[in-house]
């Protein structure tokens, strides 16, 4: 799996996890969804993605975007 797909998969998992936590634990977990969405938006404009940096250090092969 390339770095791009790894980042997208991680973002999707985090959004789904935050929805489940919001429904089952506390409505305040909706802020995790907001954080992930804002991070994805700023990454689209700046090209800076902390998750991509972590995955790169873990040895995931590079993709086109990151």
Coordinates of N, CA and C in Angstrom, one line a residue:
X1 N 0.9 -1.2 0.0 CA 0.0 0.0 0.0 C 0.9 1.2 0.0
X2 N 0.6 2.2 -0.8 CA 1.4 3.4 -0.9 C 1.1 4.4 0.2
X3 N 1.9 5.3 0.4 CA 1.7 6.3 1.4 C 0.4 7.1 1.3
X4 N 0.1 7.4 0.1 CA -1.2 8.2 -0.1 C -2.4 7.4 0.3
X5 N -2.4 6.1 0.0 CA -3.6 5.3 0.4 C -3.6 5.0 1.9
X6 N -2.4 4.9 2.4 CA -2.3 4.7 3.9 C -2.8 5.9 4.6
X7 N -2.5 7.1 4.2 CA -3.0 8.3 4.8 C -4.5 8.4 4.7
X8 N -5.1 8.1 3.5 CA -6.5 8.1 3.3 C -7.2 7.1 4.2
X9 N -6.6 5.9 4.2 CA -7.2 4.8 5.1 C -7.2 5.2 6.5
X10 N -6.1 5.8 7.0 CA -6.0 6.2 8.4 C -7.1 7.3 8.7
X11 N -7.2 8.3 7.8 CA -8.2 9.4 8.0 C -9.6 8.8 8.0
X12 N -9.9 7.9 7.1 CA -11.2 7.2 7.2 C -11.5 6.5 8.4
X13 N -10.5 5.8 8.9 CA -10.7 5.0 10.2 C -10.9 6.0 11.3
X14 N -10.1 7.1 11.3 CA -10.3 8.1 12.4 C -11.7 8.7 12.4
X15 N -12.2 9.0 11.2 CA -13.5 9.6 11.1 C -14.6 8.6 11.6
X16 N -14.5 7.4 11.1 CA -15.5 6.4 11.6 C -15.4 6.1 13.1
X17 N -14.2 6.0 13.6 CA -14.0 5.9 15.0 C -14.6 7.0 15.8
X18 N -14.4 8.2 15.3 CA -15.0 9.4 16.1 C -16.5 9.4 16.0
X19 N -17.1 8.9 14.9 CA -18.5 8.8 14.8 C -19.1 7.8 15.8
X20 N -18.4 6.7 15.9 CA -18.8 5.6 16.9 C -18.6 6.1 18.3
X21 N -17.5 6.8 18.6 CA -17.3 7.3 20.0 C -18.3 8.4 20.3
X22 N -18.6 9.2 19.3 CA -19.6 10.3 19.5 C -21.0 9.7 19.9
X23 N -21.4 8.6 19.2 CA -22.7 8.0 19.4 C -22.7 7.2 20.7
X24 N -21.6 6.5 21.0 CA -21.6 5.6 22.2 C -21.1 6.2 23.5
X25 N -20.1 7.1 23.4 CA -19.5 7.6 24.6 C -19.9 9.0 25.0
X26 N -19.6 9.9 24.1 CA -19.8 11.3 24.4 C -19.9 12.2 23.2
X27 N -20.9 13.1 23.1 CA -21.0 14.0 21.9 C -19.8 14.8 21.7
X28 N -18.9 15.0 22.7 CA -17.7 15.8 22.6 C -16.7 15.2 21.6
X29 N -16.8 13.9 21.3 CA -15.9 13.2 20.4 C -16.1 13.7 19.0
X30 N -17.2 14.5 18.7 CA -17.4 15.1 17.4 C -16.2 16.0 17.1
X31 N -15.5 16.5 18.1 CA -14.3 17.4 17.8 C -13.2 16.6 17.2
X32 N -13.1 15.3 17.4 CA -12.1 14.5 16.7 C -12.4 14.5 15.2
X33 N -13.6 14.4 14.8 CA -14.0 14.5 13.4 C -13.7 15.8 12.9
X34 N -13.9 16.9 13.6 CA -13.6 18.2 13.1 C -12.1 18.4 12.9
X35 N -11.3 17.9 13.9 CA -9.8 17.9 13.8 C -9.3 17.2 12.6
X36 N -9.8 16.0 12.3 CA -9.4 15.2 11.2 C -9.8 15.9 9.9
X37 N -11.0 16.5 9.8 CA -11.4 17.2 8.6 C -10.6 18.4 8.3
X38 N -10.3 19.2 9.4 CA -9.4 20.4 9.2 C -8.0 20.0 8.8
X39 N -7.5 18.9 9.4 CA -6.2 18.4 9.0 C -6.1 18.0 7.5
X40 N -7.2 17.3 7.1 CA -7.2 16.9 5.6 C -7.3 18.1 4.7
X41 N -8.1 19.1 5.2 CA -8.2 20.4 4.4 C -6.9 21.1 4.3
X42 N -6.2 21.3 5.4 CA -5.0 22.0 5.3 C -3.9 21.3 4.6
X43 N -4.0 19.9 4.6 CA -3.0 19.1 3.9 C -3.2 19.2 2.4
X44 N -4.5 19.4 2.0 CA -4.8 19.6 0.6 C -4.2 20.8 0.0
X45 N -4.1 21.9 0.8 CA -3.6 23.2 0.4 C -2.1 23.3 0.6
X46 N -1.6 22.8 1.7 CA -0.2 23.0 2.0 C 0.8 21.8 1.6
X47 N 0.2 20.6 1.6 CA 1.0 19.4 1.3 C 1.7 18.9 2.6
X48 N 1.4 19.5 3.7 CA 2.0 19.1 5.0 C 1.0 18.2 5.7
X49 N 1.4 16.9 6.0 CA 0.6 16.0 6.7 C 1.4 15.2 7.7
X50 N 1.1 15.4 9.0 CA 1.9 14.8 10.0 C 1.7 13.2 9.9
X51 N 0.5 12.7 9.6 CA 0.4 11.3 9.5 C 1.3 10.7 8.4
X52 N 1.4 11.4 7.3 CA 2.3 11.0 6.2 C 3.7 10.9 6.6
X53 N 4.1 11.9 7.5 CA 5.5 11.8 8.0 C 5.7 10.6 8.9
X54 N 4.7 10.3 9.7 CA 4.9 9.1 10.6 C 4.9 7.8 9.7
X55 N 4.0 7.7 8.8 CA 4.0 6.5 7.9 C 5.2 6.4 7.1
X56 N 5.8 7.5 6.7 CA 7.1 7.4 5.9 C 8.2 6.9 6.8
X57 N 8.2 7.3 8.1 CA 9.2 6.9 9.0 C 9.1 5.4 9.3
X58 N 7.8 4.9 9.2 CA 7.5 3.5 9.4 C 7.9 2.6 8.2
X59 N 8.3 3.3 7.1 CA 8.7 2.5 6.0 C 7.7 2.3 4.9
X60 N 6.6 3.0 4.9 CA 5.6 2.9 3.9 C 6.1 3.5 2.6
X61 N 6.0 2.8 1.5 CA 6.6 3.3 0.2 C 5.8 4.6 -0.2
X62 N 6.6 5.6 -0.8 CA 6.0 6.8 -1.2 C 4.9 6.7 -2.3
X63 N 4.0 7.7 -2.3 CA 3.0 7.8 -3.4 C 3.2 9.0 -4.1
X64 N 2.2 9.4 -4.9 CA 2.3 10.6 -5.7 C 2.1 11.9 -4.9
X65 N 1.2 11.9 -3.9 CA 0.9 13.2 -3.2 C 1.8 13.5 -2.1
X66 N 2.3 12.5 -1.4 CA 3.1 12.7 -0.2 C 4.5 12.1 -0.4

